[in-house]
PDB file of C-alpha atoms in Angstrom:
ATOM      1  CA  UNK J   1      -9.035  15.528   4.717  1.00 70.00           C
ATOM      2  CA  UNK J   2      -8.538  15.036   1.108  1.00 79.00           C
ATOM      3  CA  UNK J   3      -7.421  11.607   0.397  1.00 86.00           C
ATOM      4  CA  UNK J   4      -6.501  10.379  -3.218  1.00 89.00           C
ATOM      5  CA  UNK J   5      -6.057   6.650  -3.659  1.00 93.00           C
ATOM      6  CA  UNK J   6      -5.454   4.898  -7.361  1.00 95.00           C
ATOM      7  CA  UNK J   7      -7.459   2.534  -8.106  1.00 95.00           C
ATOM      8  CA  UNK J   8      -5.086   0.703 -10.841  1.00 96.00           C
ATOM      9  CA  UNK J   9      -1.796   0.689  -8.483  1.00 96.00           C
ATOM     10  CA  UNK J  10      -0.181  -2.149  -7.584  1.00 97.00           C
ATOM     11  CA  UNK J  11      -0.309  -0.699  -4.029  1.00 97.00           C
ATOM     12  CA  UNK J  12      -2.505  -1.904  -1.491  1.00 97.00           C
ATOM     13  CA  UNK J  13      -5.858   0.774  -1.228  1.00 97.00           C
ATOM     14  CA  UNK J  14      -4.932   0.386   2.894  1.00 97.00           C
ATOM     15  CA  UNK J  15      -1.163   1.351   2.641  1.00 97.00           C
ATOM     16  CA  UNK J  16      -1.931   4.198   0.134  1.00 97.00           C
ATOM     17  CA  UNK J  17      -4.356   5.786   2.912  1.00 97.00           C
ATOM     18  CA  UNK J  18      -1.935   4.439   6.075  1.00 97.00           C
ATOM     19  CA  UNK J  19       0.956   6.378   3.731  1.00 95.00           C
ATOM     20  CA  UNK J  20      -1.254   9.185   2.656  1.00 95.00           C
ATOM     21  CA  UNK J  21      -1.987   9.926   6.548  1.00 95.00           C
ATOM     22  CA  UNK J  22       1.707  10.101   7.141  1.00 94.00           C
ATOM     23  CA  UNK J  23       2.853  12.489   4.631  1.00 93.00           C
ATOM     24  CA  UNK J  24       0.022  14.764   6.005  1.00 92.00           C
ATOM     25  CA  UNK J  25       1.210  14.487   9.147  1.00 92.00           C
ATOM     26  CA  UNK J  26       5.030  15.302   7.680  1.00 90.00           C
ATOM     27  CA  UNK J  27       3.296  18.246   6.317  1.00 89.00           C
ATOM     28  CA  UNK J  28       1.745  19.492   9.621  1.00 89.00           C
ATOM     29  CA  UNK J  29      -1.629  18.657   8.097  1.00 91.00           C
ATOM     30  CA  UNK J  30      -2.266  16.691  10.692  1.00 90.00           C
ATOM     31  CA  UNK J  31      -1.505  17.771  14.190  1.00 91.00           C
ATOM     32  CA  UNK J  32      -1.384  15.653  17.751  1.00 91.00           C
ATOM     33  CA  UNK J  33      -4.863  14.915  18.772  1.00 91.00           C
ATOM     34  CA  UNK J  34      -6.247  15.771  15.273  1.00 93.00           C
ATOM     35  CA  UNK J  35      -9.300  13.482  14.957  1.00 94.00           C
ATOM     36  CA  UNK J  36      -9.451  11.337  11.612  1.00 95.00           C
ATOM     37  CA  UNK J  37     -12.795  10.958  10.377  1.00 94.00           C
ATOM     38  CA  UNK J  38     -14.793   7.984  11.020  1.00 94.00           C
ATOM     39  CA  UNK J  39     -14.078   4.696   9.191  1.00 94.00           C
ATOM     40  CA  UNK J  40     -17.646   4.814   8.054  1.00 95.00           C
ATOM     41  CA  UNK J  41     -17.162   8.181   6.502  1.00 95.00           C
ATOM     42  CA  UNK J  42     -13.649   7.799   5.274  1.00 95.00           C
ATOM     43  CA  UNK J  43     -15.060   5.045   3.569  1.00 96.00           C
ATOM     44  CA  UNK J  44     -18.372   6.960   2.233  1.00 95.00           C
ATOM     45  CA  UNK J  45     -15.628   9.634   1.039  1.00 93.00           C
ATOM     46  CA  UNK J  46     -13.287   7.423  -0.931  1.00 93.00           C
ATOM     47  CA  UNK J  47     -15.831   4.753  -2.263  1.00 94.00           C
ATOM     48  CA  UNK J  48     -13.707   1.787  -0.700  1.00 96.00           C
ATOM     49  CA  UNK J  49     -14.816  -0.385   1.699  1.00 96.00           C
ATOM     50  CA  UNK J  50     -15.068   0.144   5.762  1.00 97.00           C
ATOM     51  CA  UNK J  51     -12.856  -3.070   6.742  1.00 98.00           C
ATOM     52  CA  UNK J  52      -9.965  -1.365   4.455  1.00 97.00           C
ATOM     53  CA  UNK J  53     -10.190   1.988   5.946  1.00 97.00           C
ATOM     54  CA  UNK J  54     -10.098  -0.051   9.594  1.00 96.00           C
ATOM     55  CA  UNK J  55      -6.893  -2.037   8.700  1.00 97.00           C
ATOM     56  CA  UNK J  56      -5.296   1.209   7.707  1.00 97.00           C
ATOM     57  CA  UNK J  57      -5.821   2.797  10.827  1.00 96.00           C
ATOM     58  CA  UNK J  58      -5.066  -0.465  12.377  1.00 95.00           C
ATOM     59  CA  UNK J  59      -1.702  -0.559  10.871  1.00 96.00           C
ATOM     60  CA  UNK J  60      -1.336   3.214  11.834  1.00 95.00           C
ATOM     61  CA  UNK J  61      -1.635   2.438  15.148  1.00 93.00           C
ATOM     62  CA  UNK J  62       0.888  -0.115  15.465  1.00 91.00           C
ATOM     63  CA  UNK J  63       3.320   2.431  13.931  1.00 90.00           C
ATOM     64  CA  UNK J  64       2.580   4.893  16.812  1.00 89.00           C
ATOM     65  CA  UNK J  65       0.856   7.410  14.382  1.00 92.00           C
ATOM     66  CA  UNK J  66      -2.737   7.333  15.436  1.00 94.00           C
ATOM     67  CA  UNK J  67      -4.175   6.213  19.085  1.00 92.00           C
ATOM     68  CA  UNK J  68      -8.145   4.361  18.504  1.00 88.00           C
ATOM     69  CA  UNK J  69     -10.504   5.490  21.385  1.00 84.00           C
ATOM     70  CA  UNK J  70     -13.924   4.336  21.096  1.00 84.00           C
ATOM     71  CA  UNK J  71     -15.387   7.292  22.237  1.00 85.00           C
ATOM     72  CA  UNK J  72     -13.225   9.555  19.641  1.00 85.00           C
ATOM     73  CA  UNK J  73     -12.418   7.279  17.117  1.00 90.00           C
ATOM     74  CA  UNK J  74      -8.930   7.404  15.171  1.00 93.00           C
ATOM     75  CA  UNK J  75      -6.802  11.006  16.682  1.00 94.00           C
ATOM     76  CA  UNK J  76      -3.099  11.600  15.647  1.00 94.00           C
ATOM     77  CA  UNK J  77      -1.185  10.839  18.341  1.00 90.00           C
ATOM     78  CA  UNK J  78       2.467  10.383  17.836  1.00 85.00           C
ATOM     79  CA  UNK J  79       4.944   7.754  18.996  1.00 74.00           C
ATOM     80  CA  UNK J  80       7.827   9.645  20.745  1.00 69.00           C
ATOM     81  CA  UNK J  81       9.828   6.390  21.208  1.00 77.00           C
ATOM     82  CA  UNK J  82      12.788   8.036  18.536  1.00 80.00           C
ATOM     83  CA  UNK J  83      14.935   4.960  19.120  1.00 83.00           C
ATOM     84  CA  UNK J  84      12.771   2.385  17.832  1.00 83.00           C
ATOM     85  CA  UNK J  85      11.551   4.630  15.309  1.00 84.00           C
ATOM     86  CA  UNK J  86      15.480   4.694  14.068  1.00 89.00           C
ATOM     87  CA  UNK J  87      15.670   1.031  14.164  1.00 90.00           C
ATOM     88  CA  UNK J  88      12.525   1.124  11.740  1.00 89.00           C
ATOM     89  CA  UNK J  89      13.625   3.773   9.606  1.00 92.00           C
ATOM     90  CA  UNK J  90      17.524   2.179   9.049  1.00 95.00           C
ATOM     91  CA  UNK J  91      15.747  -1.846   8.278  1.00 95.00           C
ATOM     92  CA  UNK J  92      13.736   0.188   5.700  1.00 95.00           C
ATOM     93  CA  UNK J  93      16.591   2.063   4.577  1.00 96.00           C
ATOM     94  CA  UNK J  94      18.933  -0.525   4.417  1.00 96.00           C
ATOM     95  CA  UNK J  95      16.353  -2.235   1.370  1.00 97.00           C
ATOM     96  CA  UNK J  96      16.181   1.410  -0.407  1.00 96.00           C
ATOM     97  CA  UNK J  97      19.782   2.107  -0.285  1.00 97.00           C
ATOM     98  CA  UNK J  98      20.603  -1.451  -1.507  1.00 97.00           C
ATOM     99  CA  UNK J  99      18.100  -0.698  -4.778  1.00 97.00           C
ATOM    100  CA  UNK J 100      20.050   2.407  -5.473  1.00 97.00           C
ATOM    101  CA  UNK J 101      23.282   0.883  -5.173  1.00 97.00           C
ATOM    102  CA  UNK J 102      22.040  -1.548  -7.590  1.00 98.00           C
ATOM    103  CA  UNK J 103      21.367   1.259 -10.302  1.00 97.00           C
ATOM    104  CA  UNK J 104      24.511   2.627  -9.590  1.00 98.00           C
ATOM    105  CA  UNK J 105      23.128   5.724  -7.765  1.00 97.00           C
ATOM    106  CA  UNK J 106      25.141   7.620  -5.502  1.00 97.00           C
ATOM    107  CA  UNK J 107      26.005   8.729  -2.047  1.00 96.00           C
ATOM    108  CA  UNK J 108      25.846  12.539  -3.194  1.00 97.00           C
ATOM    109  CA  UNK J 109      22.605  11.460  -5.336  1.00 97.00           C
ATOM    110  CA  UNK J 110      20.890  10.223  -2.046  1.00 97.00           C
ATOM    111  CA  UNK J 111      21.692  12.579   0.361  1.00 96.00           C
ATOM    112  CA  UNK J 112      20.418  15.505  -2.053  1.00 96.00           C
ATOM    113  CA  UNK J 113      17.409  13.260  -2.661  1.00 96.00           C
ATOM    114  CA  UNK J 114      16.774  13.109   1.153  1.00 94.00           C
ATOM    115  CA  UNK J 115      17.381  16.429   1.917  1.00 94.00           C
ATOM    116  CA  UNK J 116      15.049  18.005  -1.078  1.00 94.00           C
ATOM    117  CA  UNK J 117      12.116  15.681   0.553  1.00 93.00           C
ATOM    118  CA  UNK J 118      13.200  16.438   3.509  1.00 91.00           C
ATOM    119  CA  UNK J 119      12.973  20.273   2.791  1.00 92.00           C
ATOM    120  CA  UNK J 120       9.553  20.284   1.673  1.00 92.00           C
ATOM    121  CA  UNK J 121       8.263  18.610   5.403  1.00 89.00           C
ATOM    122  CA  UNK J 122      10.101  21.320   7.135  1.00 85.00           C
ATOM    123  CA  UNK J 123       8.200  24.158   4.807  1.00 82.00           C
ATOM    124  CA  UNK J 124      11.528  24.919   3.050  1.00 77.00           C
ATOM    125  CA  UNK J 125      13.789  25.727   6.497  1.00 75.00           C
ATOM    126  CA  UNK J 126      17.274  24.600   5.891  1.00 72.00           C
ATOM    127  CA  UNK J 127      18.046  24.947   9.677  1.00 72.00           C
ATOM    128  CA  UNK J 128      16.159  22.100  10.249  1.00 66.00           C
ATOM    129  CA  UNK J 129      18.953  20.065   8.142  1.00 66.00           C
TER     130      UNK J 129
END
């Protein structure tokens, strides 16, 4: 697991890993039951510290990305509740597509914008659309 995080960002180190988790999973880098590596060596890895690696996969779990067995550690296992994955998604959205609106971005902009990203997490297949 390769795992990049910047150092000068104004993000939190914990949501760049919880987010950098995410889009591997998007990208089928990640598969159900994948084991993560240990919060001890994710830490090692990265050079940040333990508690900040647990909080991420803390937060991960709450999502319904990752299940935390004591035995295995951190393994992908995903959510399949869709509807209150939705109702996540659209409060989320709603904050996004009130930005764009704000910089006068449009409709035709956003739904080529989504379905570009979304392209690239389906390898490219436009039946997936």
């Amino acid at each position: 697991m390769i795992v990049t995080i910047d150092f000068n960002s104004d993000e939190a180190i914990y949501l760049q890993l919880c987010n950098q988790i995410i889009l591997g999973i998007a990208m089928e880098e990640f598969r159900e039951g994948d084991p993560l590596p240990s919060v001890r060596q994710l830490a090692d890895n990265i050079g940040i510290n333990m508690h900040t690696v647990n909080k991420a996969y803390t937060v991960l779990k709450q999502e319904g990305f990752v299940k935390l067995d004591r035995r295995k550690g951190a393994v992908i296992s995903l959510n399949a509740d869709k509807i209150r994955a939705l109702e996540e998604i659209e409060q989320q959205l709603r904050i996004v597509l009130a930005k764009a609106r704000c910089r006068n971005v449009t409709c035709q902009e956003i739904h080529e914008l989504v379905d570009q990203i979304f392209l690239e997490y389906t390898g490219g297949n436009s039946d997936a659309l």
